Short mmCIF file of C-alpha atoms in Angstrom, two decimals:
data_model
loop_
_atom_site.label_atom_id
_atom_site.label_comp_id
_atom_site.label_asym_id
_atom_site.label_seq_id
_atom_site.Cartn_x
_atom_site.Cartn_y
_atom_site.Cartn_z
CA MET A 133 231.68 27.23 43.90
CA PRO A 134 230.31 28.26 40.51
CA ASN A 135 226.57 28.02 40.14
CA ASN A 136 225.12 25.48 37.68
CA GLN A 137 224.87 28.06 34.87
CA GLU A 138 228.66 28.50 35.04
CA VAL A 139 229.61 24.83 35.08
CA LYS A 140 231.72 23.96 32.02
CA PRO A 141 233.60 20.97 30.64
CA GLY A 142 236.89 20.38 32.45
CA ASP A 143 235.61 21.63 35.83
CA ILE A 144 236.63 19.43 38.74
CA TYR A 145 234.49 19.13 41.86
CA CYS A 146 234.84 17.35 45.15
CA GLY A 147 232.27 15.63 47.35
CA GLN A 148 232.63 14.07 50.77
CA GLU A 149 232.10 10.33 51.34
CA GLN A 150 229.70 9.87 54.27
CA LYS A 151 231.30 6.92 56.07
CA THR A 152 234.94 7.94 56.04
CA GLY A 153 234.63 11.72 55.67
CA LYS A 154 237.22 11.65 52.86
CA TYR A 155 236.98 13.78 49.75
CA PHE A 156 236.62 12.29 46.27
CA ALA A 157 236.82 14.13 42.95
CA TYR A 158 235.08 14.03 39.55
CA GLN A 159 235.49 16.00 36.33
CA ILE A 160 232.62 17.43 34.27
CA ILE A 161 233.08 16.19 30.72
CA ASP A 162 229.92 17.56 29.14
CA VAL A 163 227.07 19.88 30.15
CA MET A 164 223.67 19.28 28.51
CA LYS A 165 220.15 20.30 29.20
CA GLY A 166 218.73 18.11 31.91
CA HIS A 167 221.97 16.32 32.86
CA MET A 168 225.75 16.41 32.91
CA THR A 169 228.39 13.81 32.11
CA TYR A 170 231.22 13.23 34.57
CA LEU A 171 234.38 11.15 34.99
CA LEU A 172 235.32 9.87 38.43
CA LEU A 173 238.92 10.75 39.34
CA ASP A 174 241.55 8.97 41.40
CA TYR A 175 241.68 11.38 44.32
CA PHE A 176 240.54 10.24 47.78
CA GLY A 177 241.97 12.21 50.66
CA THR A 178 241.28 13.66 54.07
CA LYS A 179 241.33 17.27 52.82
CA LEU A 180 240.36 19.14 49.64
CA PRO A 181 243.03 18.83 46.95
CA GLY A 182 245.37 21.67 46.18
CA GLU A 183 246.36 22.97 42.71
CA GLN A 184 249.20 20.49 42.22
CA GLU A 185 247.04 17.54 43.33
CA VAL A 186 244.35 18.62 40.88
CA GLU A 187 246.88 18.73 38.07
CA ARG A 188 248.07 15.15 38.89
CA MET A 189 244.51 13.71 38.89
CA GLN A 190 243.79 10.86 36.47
CA PRO A 191 240.66 8.70 35.77
CA PHE A 192 239.71 6.44 38.67
CA LYS A 193 240.29 2.77 37.78
CA ARG A 194 238.22 -0.14 39.12
CA TYR A 195 239.67 -3.60 39.73
CA ARG A 196 237.43 -5.12 42.40
CA TRP A 197 235.19 -8.13 42.19
CA PHE A 198 233.36 -8.34 38.81
CA PHE A 199 234.61 -5.11 37.24
CA THR A 200 236.74 -5.35 34.11
CA GLU A 201 240.30 -4.69 35.19
CA GLY A 202 241.09 -0.97 34.91
CA SER A 203 237.60 0.12 33.89
CA THR A 204 236.66 3.78 34.47
CA SER A 205 233.48 5.45 35.76
CA TYR A 206 232.34 7.69 32.84
CA CYS A 207 228.65 8.38 33.43
CA HIS A 208 225.64 10.59 32.75
CA SER A 209 224.55 12.09 36.07
CA GLY A 210 220.83 12.00 35.20
CA GLU A 211 220.47 15.47 36.76
CA GLY A 212 221.06 18.95 35.46
CA THR A 213 222.30 20.37 38.75
CA LEU A 214 225.34 19.68 40.82
CA PRO A 215 225.06 17.99 44.23
CA LYS A 216 224.61 20.64 46.92
CA ASP A 217 227.87 19.58 48.63
CA ALA A 218 229.90 19.91 45.42
CA VAL A 219 233.08 22.01 45.91
CA TYR A 220 234.88 23.46 42.90
CA VAL A 221 238.64 22.72 43.05
CA GLY A 222 239.91 23.49 39.54
CA ASN A 223 239.73 23.00 35.80
CA LYS A 224 241.86 21.21 33.21
CA ALA A 225 241.34 19.70 29.80
CA PRO A 226 238.76 16.86 29.91
CA LEU A 227 240.51 13.50 30.46
CA VAL A 228 238.08 11.53 28.27
CA SER A 229 236.03 12.20 25.18
CA GLY A 230 233.50 10.36 23.03
CA LYS A 231 230.06 8.92 23.61
CA CYS A 232 229.05 7.99 27.13
CA ASN A 233 226.79 4.93 27.33
CA THR A 234 226.36 4.70 31.12
CA TYR A 235 223.52 6.39 33.04
CA GLY A 236 223.35 6.81 36.77
CA SER A 237 223.57 9.33 39.55
CA TRP A 238 226.29 11.54 40.94
CA PRO A 239 229.23 9.70 42.60
CA ASN A 240 229.23 9.34 46.40
CA GLY A 241 232.73 8.05 47.10
CA TYR A 242 231.69 4.45 47.65
CA ASP A 243 233.79 3.35 44.64
CA SER A 244 236.93 4.53 46.41
CA VAL A 245 235.94 2.91 49.73
CA ASP A 246 235.20 -0.40 47.97
CA GLU A 247 238.52 -0.37 46.07
CA GLU A 248 240.39 0.28 49.34
CA GLN A 249 238.65 -2.75 50.86
CA TRP A 250 239.37 -4.87 47.82
CA VAL A 251 243.13 -4.36 48.09
CA LEU A 252 242.99 -5.52 51.74
CA ILE A 253 242.30 -8.99 50.37
CA PRO A 254 245.56 -10.89 49.88
CA ALA A 255 246.83 -10.55 46.32
CA GLU A 256 246.76 -14.31 45.63
CA ALA A 257 243.14 -14.58 46.74
CA ARG A 258 242.22 -11.70 44.45
CA ARG A 259 244.12 -13.17 41.51
CA THR A 260 242.56 -16.66 41.79
CA PHE A 261 239.09 -15.19 42.20
CA LYS A 262 239.32 -13.01 39.09
CA ALA A 263 240.95 -15.78 37.02
CA ALA A 264 238.23 -18.28 37.90
CA LEU A 265 235.37 -15.98 36.88
CA SER A 266 235.89 -16.74 33.21
CA ASN A 267 237.14 -20.32 33.64
CA THR A 268 234.39 -22.66 32.35
CA THR A 269 236.44 -25.89 32.84
CA GLU A 270 234.24 -28.76 33.98
CA ILE A 271 235.43 -30.19 37.33
CA THR A 272 234.07 -32.50 40.04
CA VAL A 273 233.68 -31.35 43.63
CA ALA A 274 232.49 -33.80 46.27
CA GLY A 275 231.26 -36.03 43.45
CA ILE A 276 229.17 -33.21 41.88
CA ALA A 277 229.99 -31.88 38.42
CA CYS A 278 230.31 -28.12 38.12
CA ARG A 279 232.33 -25.44 36.36
CA ARG A 280 235.35 -23.81 37.93
CA SER A 281 233.59 -20.42 37.50
CA PHE A 282 230.72 -21.59 39.79
CA GLN A 283 229.80 -18.67 42.06
CA CYS A 284 227.14 -19.91 44.48
CA ILE A 285 227.47 -22.85 46.90
CA GLY A 286 224.29 -24.28 48.36
CA ASP A 287 222.98 -27.26 50.25
CA GLU A 288 223.80 -29.79 47.59
CA LEU A 289 227.55 -29.21 47.84
CA LEU A 290 227.59 -28.41 51.54
CA THR A 291 225.79 -31.68 52.32
CA ALA A 292 228.05 -33.76 50.07
CA MET A 293 231.20 -32.22 51.53
CA ILE A 294 233.35 -34.10 54.06
CA ASP A 295 236.46 -32.01 53.63
CA TYR A 296 235.64 -28.34 52.96
CA SER A 297 239.07 -27.80 51.49
CA GLU A 298 237.58 -29.27 48.30
CA LEU A 299 235.91 -25.87 47.89
CA ASP A 300 239.36 -24.53 47.01
CA LYS A 301 238.59 -25.90 43.57
CA LEU A 302 235.91 -23.17 43.26
CA PRO A 303 237.73 -19.92 44.01
CA ALA A 304 235.02 -17.82 42.27
CA ALA A 305 232.37 -18.95 44.73
CA TYR A 306 231.53 -15.91 46.80
CA THR A 307 227.91 -16.66 47.79
CA PHE A 308 226.87 -19.35 50.28
CA GLU A 309 223.22 -20.41 50.71
CA ALA A 310 222.21 -22.93 53.37
CA THR A 311 218.95 -24.17 54.84
CA ARG A 312 220.32 -26.30 57.69
CA PHE A 313 223.16 -26.09 60.14
CA TYR A 314 226.69 -27.06 58.96
CA PRO A 315 229.24 -27.06 61.84
CA LEU A 316 232.18 -26.63 59.47
CA LEU A 317 230.70 -23.75 57.48
CA ILE A 318 231.78 -20.87 59.70
CA PRO A 319 235.35 -22.14 60.19
CA PHE A 320 235.60 -22.46 56.40
CA LEU A 321 234.24 -18.97 55.79
CA GLU A 322 236.89 -17.63 58.12
CA THR A 323 239.55 -18.95 55.72
CA ARG A 324 238.06 -17.59 52.50
CA TRP A 325 238.74 -13.91 51.94
CA THR A 326 236.38 -13.72 48.97
CA ALA A 327 233.38 -15.32 50.71
CA ALA A 328 231.24 -12.21 50.51
CA LYS A 329 227.60 -13.26 50.91
CA LEU A 330 225.85 -15.66 53.33
CA ASP A 331 222.17 -16.57 53.24
CA TRP A 332 221.52 -18.98 56.10
CA GLN A 333 217.99 -20.13 56.88
CA LYS A 334 216.84 -22.71 59.44
CA HIS A 335 220.24 -22.82 61.05
CA GLY A 336 218.65 -23.55 64.47
CA GLN A 337 221.37 -21.81 66.46
CA SER A 338 220.98 -19.44 69.39
CA GLU A 339 224.41 -17.91 68.78
CA LEU A 340 226.38 -17.30 65.58
CA ASP A 341 229.86 -15.79 65.62
CA LEU A 342 230.78 -14.50 62.14
CA SER A 343 233.22 -11.91 63.46
CA ARG A 344 236.31 -13.61 61.99
CA THR A 345 234.84 -14.06 58.49
CA HIS A 346 235.12 -11.54 55.64
CA LEU A 347 231.45 -11.42 54.73
CA ARG A 348 229.97 -8.25 53.24
CA GLU A 349 226.31 -9.31 53.22
CA VAL A 350 224.56 -11.59 55.74
CA SER A 351 220.96 -12.82 55.57
CA LEU A 352 219.74 -14.92 58.48
CA ASP A 353 216.67 -16.65 59.80
CA GLY A 354 216.31 -14.80 63.10
CA GLU A 355 214.09 -17.38 64.82
CA GLY A 356 215.70 -18.54 68.06
CA LEU A 357 218.77 -16.38 67.54
CA SER A 358 219.87 -14.48 70.63
CA CYS A 359 223.44 -13.44 69.81
CA LEU A 360 225.01 -12.51 66.49
CA ARG A 361 228.54 -11.21 65.97
CA LEU A 362 229.38 -9.58 62.65
CA PRO A 363 232.77 -8.90 61.02
CA GLN A 364 234.29 -5.52 60.30
CA SER A 365 233.59 -6.10 56.61
CA CYS A 366 229.82 -6.59 56.91
CA GLU A 367 227.77 -3.84 55.26
CA ILE A 368 224.29 -5.44 54.98
CA LEU A 369 222.35 -7.54 57.50
CA SER A 370 218.94 -8.98 56.62
CA LEU A 371 216.89 -10.66 59.34
CA THR A 372 213.77 -12.75 58.54
CA GLY A 373 211.24 -14.67 60.56
CA PRO A 374 210.14 -14.02 64.14
CA LEU A 375 212.90 -12.37 66.11
CA SER A 376 213.69 -13.11 69.78
CA PRO A 377 213.21 -10.10 72.10
CA HIS A 378 216.61 -11.10 73.52
CA LEU A 379 218.48 -10.86 70.21
CA ARG A 380 221.63 -8.77 70.34
CA VAL A 381 223.75 -7.97 67.32
CA TYR A 382 227.38 -7.02 67.88
CA ALA A 383 228.73 -5.00 64.98
CA PRO A 384 231.73 -2.62 64.67
CA GLY A 385 230.75 0.91 65.67
CA ASP A 386 227.41 -0.34 66.96
CA GLY A 387 226.21 -0.44 63.34
CA SER A 388 227.62 2.84 62.12
CA ASN A 389 228.65 1.22 58.82
CA LEU A 390 225.71 -1.17 58.59
CA THR A 391 222.45 -1.38 56.62
CA LEU A 392 219.72 -3.41 58.44
CA LYS A 393 216.93 -4.98 56.41
CA LEU A 394 213.79 -6.10 58.21
CA THR A 395 210.56 -7.67 56.91
CA GLY A 396 207.20 -7.03 58.52
CA ASP A 397 205.93 -4.68 61.22
CA HIS A 398 208.22 -5.51 64.12
CA VAL A 399 211.07 -3.01 64.58
CA PRO A 400 213.28 -4.65 67.19
CA ASP A 401 215.87 -3.30 69.58
CA ILE A 402 218.89 -5.43 68.73
CA GLY A 403 221.55 -3.19 70.25
CA LEU A 404 222.69 -1.06 67.30
CA PRO A 405 222.20 2.58 68.53
CA HIS A 406 224.48 3.96 65.81
CA LEU A 407 222.83 2.11 62.89
CA ARG A 408 223.39 4.02 59.67
CA SER A 409 220.76 2.62 57.30
CA LEU A 410 217.41 0.91 57.91
CA LEU A 411 215.15 -0.75 55.31
CA LEU A 412 211.66 -1.76 56.46
CA ASN A 413 210.04 -4.06 53.90
CA GLN A 414 206.49 -5.37 53.59
CA VAL A 415 205.11 -3.28 56.43
CA ALA A 416 201.39 -3.73 56.99
CA ASN A 417 200.59 -1.68 60.06
CA THR A 418 203.55 0.02 61.75
CA ASP A 419 203.96 2.68 64.43
CA LEU A 420 207.04 4.64 63.26
CA SER A 421 207.63 6.32 66.59
CA ILE A 422 209.89 3.41 67.62
CA VAL A 423 212.36 4.12 64.79
CA PRO A 424 213.98 7.29 66.13
CA CYS A 425 213.92 5.86 69.68
CA LEU A 426 216.02 2.81 68.70
CA TYR A 427 218.01 4.15 65.78
CA PRO A 428 218.49 7.90 66.24
CA SER A 429 221.64 8.06 64.03
CA LEU A 430 220.05 6.93 60.77
CA PHE A 431 221.35 8.54 57.58
CA ARG A 432 219.13 6.47 55.30
CA LEU A 433 215.59 5.16 55.85
CA ARG A 434 213.46 3.25 53.37
CA ILE A 435 209.93 2.06 54.11
CA SER A 436 207.93 -0.10 51.67
CA GLY A 437 204.48 -1.60 52.23
CA LEU A 438 202.37 -4.52 51.03
CA PRO A 439 200.83 -1.83 50.70
CA GLY A 440 200.84 -0.89 54.36
CA CYS A 441 199.60 1.71 56.79
CA VAL A 442 201.82 3.67 59.20
CA THR A 443 201.16 5.90 62.16
CA ARG A 444 203.28 8.65 63.71
CA ILE A 445 205.15 9.52 60.54
CA ASP A 446 205.74 12.91 62.17
CA SER A 447 208.12 11.24 64.65
CA LEU A 448 210.62 10.70 61.84
CA GLY A 449 211.38 14.41 62.18
CA GLU A 450 213.50 13.45 65.18
CA LEU A 451 216.11 11.84 62.87
CA LYS A 452 218.36 14.86 62.60
CA GLN A 453 221.11 13.03 60.67
CA LEU A 454 218.76 11.75 57.96
CA GLY A 455 220.11 12.35 54.48
CA SER A 456 217.90 9.99 52.40
CA LEU A 457 214.22 9.04 52.87
CA SER A 458 212.29 6.66 50.58
CA ILE A 459 208.66 5.64 51.11
CA GLU A 460 206.75 3.29 48.75
CA ASP A 461 203.28 1.75 48.89
CA VAL A 462 202.59 3.25 52.32
CA PHE A 463 199.36 4.96 53.47
CA GLY A 464 197.49 6.00 56.57
CA PHE A 465 199.07 9.44 57.04
CA THR A 466 198.09 12.98 56.05
CA ALA A 467 199.94 15.99 54.59
CA GLU A 468 199.76 17.74 57.97
CA GLU A 469 201.61 14.87 59.63
CA PHE A 470 204.50 14.82 57.14
CA PRO A 471 207.56 16.69 58.50
CA LEU A 472 208.09 20.18 57.10
CA PRO A 473 211.13 21.26 55.00
CA GLY A 474 214.03 22.07 57.29
CA THR A 475 213.14 19.33 59.73
CA TRP A 476 216.02 17.23 58.39
CA PRO A 477 219.03 19.58 58.04
CA LEU A 478 221.07 17.00 56.08
CA LEU A 479 218.34 15.70 53.77
CA GLU A 480 219.48 15.42 50.14
CA SER A 481 217.20 12.77 48.68
CA LEU A 482 213.42 12.39 49.14
CA TRP A 483 211.74 9.69 47.06
CA LEU A 484 208.01 8.97 47.50
CA GLU A 485 206.10 6.48 45.35
CA SER A 486 202.56 5.18 45.65
CA ILE A 487 201.44 7.28 48.61
CA PRO A 488 198.21 9.22 49.35
CA GLU A 489 197.55 11.77 46.62
CA GLU A 490 197.02 14.71 48.96
CA VAL A 491 200.32 13.97 50.74
CA GLY A 492 202.26 13.71 47.52
CA LYS A 493 200.94 16.97 46.11
CA HIS A 494 201.72 18.77 49.35
CA VAL A 495 205.26 17.37 49.61
CA ARG A 496 206.03 18.05 45.98
CA LYS A 497 205.14 21.71 46.44
CA ALA A 498 206.66 22.18 49.88
CA TYR A 499 210.02 20.50 49.13
CA LYS A 500 210.58 21.83 45.62
CA GLY A 501 214.02 23.39 45.59
CA LYS A 502 214.62 22.41 49.24
CA VAL A 503 216.40 19.05 48.56
CA HIS A 504 218.84 18.11 45.83
CA SER A 505 216.88 15.07 44.61
CA LEU A 506 213.10 15.09 44.87
CA ASP A 507 210.93 12.42 43.22
CA VAL A 508 207.22 12.10 44.01
CA ARG A 509 205.28 9.71 41.74
CA LYS A 510 202.28 7.36 41.42
CA LEU A 511 200.01 9.29 43.80
CA ARG A 512 197.02 7.19 44.84
CA LYS A 513 193.42 8.07 45.52
CA PRO A 514 191.49 6.11 48.22
CA GLU A 515 189.57 4.30 45.46
CA TRP A 516 192.77 2.96 43.95
CA LEU A 517 193.90 1.54 47.28
CA ALA A 518 190.57 -0.25 47.75
CA GLU A 519 190.87 -1.85 44.31
CA ASN A 520 194.54 -2.81 44.52
CA LEU A 521 195.11 -3.82 48.11
CA ASP A 522 195.70 -7.48 47.23
CA ASN A 523 197.20 -6.90 43.76
CA PRO A 524 200.99 -7.81 43.59
CA LEU A 525 201.22 -6.08 40.23
CA ARG A 526 199.88 -2.74 41.56
CA HIS A 527 203.29 -1.06 41.18
CA TRP A 528 202.99 -1.47 37.39
CA ASP A 529 200.36 1.28 37.50
CA GLY A 530 202.31 4.36 36.35
CA SER A 531 205.41 2.41 35.34
CA GLU A 532 207.33 3.88 32.43
CA PHE A 533 207.87 0.36 31.05
CA VAL A 534 204.26 -0.91 31.31
CA SER A 535 201.54 0.95 29.44
CA PRO A 536 198.20 1.67 31.23
CA ALA A 537 196.45 -0.75 28.86
CA LYS A 538 198.97 -3.54 29.58
CA PHE A 539 198.64 -2.89 33.31
CA LYS A 540 194.84 -3.16 33.23
CA LYS A 541 194.96 -6.40 31.17
CA SER A 542 197.65 -7.85 33.47
CA VAL A 543 195.48 -7.24 36.51
CA VAL A 544 192.53 -8.97 34.82
CA ILE A 545 194.69 -12.00 34.01
CA TYR A 546 196.03 -12.15 37.57
CA LYS A 547 192.60 -11.86 39.17
CA ASP A 548 191.07 -14.46 36.80
CA MET A 549 193.87 -16.95 37.54
CA ARG A 550 193.66 -16.37 41.25
CA ARG A 551 189.93 -16.88 41.18
CA GLN A 552 190.36 -20.08 39.16
CA ALA A 553 192.98 -21.51 41.51
CA LEU A 554 190.97 -20.72 44.63
CA ALA A 555 187.91 -22.35 43.10
CA ALA A 556 189.99 -25.52 42.61
CA ALA A 557 191.19 -25.30 46.24
CA ASN A 558 187.59 -25.10 47.48
CA ASN A 559 186.63 -28.06 45.32
CA TYR A 560 189.46 -30.00 46.99
CA LEU A 561 188.00 -29.26 50.43
CA ALA A 562 184.77 -30.90 49.34
CA GLY A 563 186.19 -33.98 47.60
CA LYS A 564 189.78 -34.27 48.92
CA ASP A 565 191.05 -35.19 45.41
CA SER A 566 194.71 -34.24 45.60
CA ALA A 567 195.47 -35.25 42.01
CA ALA A 568 192.62 -33.13 40.70
CA LEU A 569 193.84 -30.03 42.60
CA GLN A 570 197.44 -30.54 41.49
CA ASN A 571 196.35 -30.92 37.88
CA ALA A 572 194.13 -27.83 38.15
CA LEU A 573 197.02 -25.74 39.50
CA GLU A 574 199.29 -26.93 36.69
CA GLU A 575 196.63 -25.98 34.16
CA THR A 576 196.18 -22.57 35.83
CA GLY A 577 199.91 -22.03 35.62
CA LYS A 578 199.90 -22.95 31.95
CA GLU A 579 197.01 -20.56 31.24
CA PHE A 580 198.79 -17.82 33.20
CA VAL A 581 201.96 -17.92 31.08
CA LEU A 582 200.02 -18.33 27.80
CA ALA A 583 197.95 -15.22 28.60
CA PHE A 584 201.06 -13.21 29.25
CA ASN A 585 202.77 -14.70 26.15
CA LYS A 586 199.94 -13.21 24.12
CA LEU A 587 200.02 -9.90 25.96
CA ASP A 588 203.77 -9.65 25.41
CA SER A 589 203.80 -10.76 21.82
CA ARG A 590 203.67 -7.32 20.13
CA SER A 591 205.49 -4.93 22.42
CA ASN A 592 207.77 -7.27 24.38
CA PHE A 593 207.35 -5.30 27.57
CA ILE A 594 208.25 -8.26 29.83
CA GLU A 595 211.91 -7.86 30.67
CA THR A 596 213.87 -9.17 33.68
CA GLU A 597 212.11 -7.10 36.33
CA GLU A 598 208.64 -7.70 34.88
CA ARG A 599 209.38 -11.44 34.61
CA GLU A 600 210.32 -11.51 38.33
CA ASP A 601 207.12 -9.57 39.13
CA LEU A 602 204.98 -12.11 37.29
CA CYS A 603 206.69 -15.04 38.98
CA HIS A 604 206.09 -13.37 42.35
CA ALA A 605 202.42 -12.74 41.42
CA PHE A 606 201.90 -16.44 40.65
CA GLU A 607 203.65 -17.40 43.87
CA CYS A 608 201.04 -15.21 45.60
CA ILE A 609 198.34 -17.28 43.92
CA LEU A 610 199.91 -20.50 45.15
CA ASP A 611 200.32 -19.06 48.63
CA ALA A 612 196.61 -18.19 48.62
CA VAL A 613 195.76 -21.79 47.71
CA ASP A 614 198.01 -23.09 50.48
CA ALA A 615 196.21 -20.83 52.95
CA VAL A 616 192.84 -22.38 51.94
CA VAL A 617 193.99 -26.04 52.21
CA LEU A 618 196.37 -25.48 55.15
CA LEU A 619 194.55 -27.91 57.46
CA ALA A 620 193.40 -30.31 54.73
CA ASP A 621 196.67 -32.29 54.29
CA PHE A 622 197.31 -31.30 50.66
CA LYS A 623 200.98 -31.38 49.59
CA MET A 624 201.42 -29.07 46.63
CA ASN A 625 204.12 -29.95 44.13
CA ARG A 626 205.22 -26.41 43.29
CA GLY A 627 208.24 -27.65 41.37
CA ARG A 628 206.07 -29.47 38.86
CA ILE A 629 203.79 -26.46 38.45
CA TRP A 630 206.76 -24.24 37.56
CA GLU A 631 208.07 -26.92 35.18
CA VAL A 632 204.77 -26.84 33.28
CA MET A 633 204.87 -23.04 33.25
CA ASP A 634 208.43 -23.01 31.93
CA GLU A 635 207.48 -25.42 29.14
CA HIS A 636 205.00 -22.88 27.81
CA ARG A 637 206.59 -19.56 28.76
CA ASP A 638 208.02 -17.26 26.09
CA TRP A 639 209.10 -14.45 28.41
#
């Protein structure tokens, strides 16, 4: 394989997709300082392509789900070096030219896998799904007005439904969200090839058999659940709430094609010894030694804290198949405890954000040039952690989209509003005036959005992600109020508070 100094436009390289082991191909279109531009090609085979196969290669076309029919993957790699597994297979005149407006990372073969899965869906189901996406015709389903392009079905429709065949009127609906048990829901999902996502909370069942559905993502309330069967198509499983120690999840390959998302400190044994990917969210105080014991075959591991503290981070060195490790907002470990380079033979990506400063500096130096993708950022001193432990906007510190001055002012606004809301909650405990507390919270919500309206007025730094962060921050304030009045019989009207906020919000 040529080294990076020899890479030139027209060069074609292959990588190997992790799940299937198949080879995919991409062509270098442009080579610039700091990054390259590539075009994904239509090859996906069990062996490296020969000269004739290289000559026949054309741009890869995407047809699945929400992609424009026949769109290509023409993209800036974001990196100036090739992936370490890149294999040179040939060169021919670049298949595209012109400006590239897409930025991302190197391809990994998942596009080809997803397209293969898409064509397994019956042609008529694919056709009606794609046609309905842009169909804004107003229709009535179970007495409820909606558009034919409606994509998410929730409790309102599910409760009103007597005959689930009415949902055939909404062929673009691929997401189902429920907060109670519906006996007919699983049988219906088994009939809909394009039912891709299920979020089912408070289902109250000890056993759920989804094995005959075609779901790709499943999110479940795990409380009381002892047996869950997943379909071949499922790629992501999210479990929330307290999990039964008896819970067993049955997935193809014992989880070899599955990503498991967990919230909190409990890492359960649910019977998936070949689990491929594990995401631990909102950890507060976790012993990591359990991870390699239960899930020794992990290729990807992500750990994010509240922030949180972890122990036995050294035990992660036992994950010999690990290819990607991400750690964010996690503390409690030292540089000496972090596994040394070479511990993970397959490691390609190491991403560390908001971790102890001394650990970050050590890892940045030790792993430089040892992994293909290394990103160590937002290193924190002990003083920072003490000041930001309960600050939901702490990740704005060091953000490329939020200036240091905006971050500091945002924290002041958040803390002032939290203090104001908690003062109102304590007043309620003394006088038990529910109306006064509700009005005070509505006023606090109004002041919160007005303050951020002003802060955003000149630079307009509040985009989609920042808006979601601010909504989450105010939810944290309301949660703190609920915790204070938990035993005092106050029923907060959150909906009305958000209505008041929306009336005054410019972002």
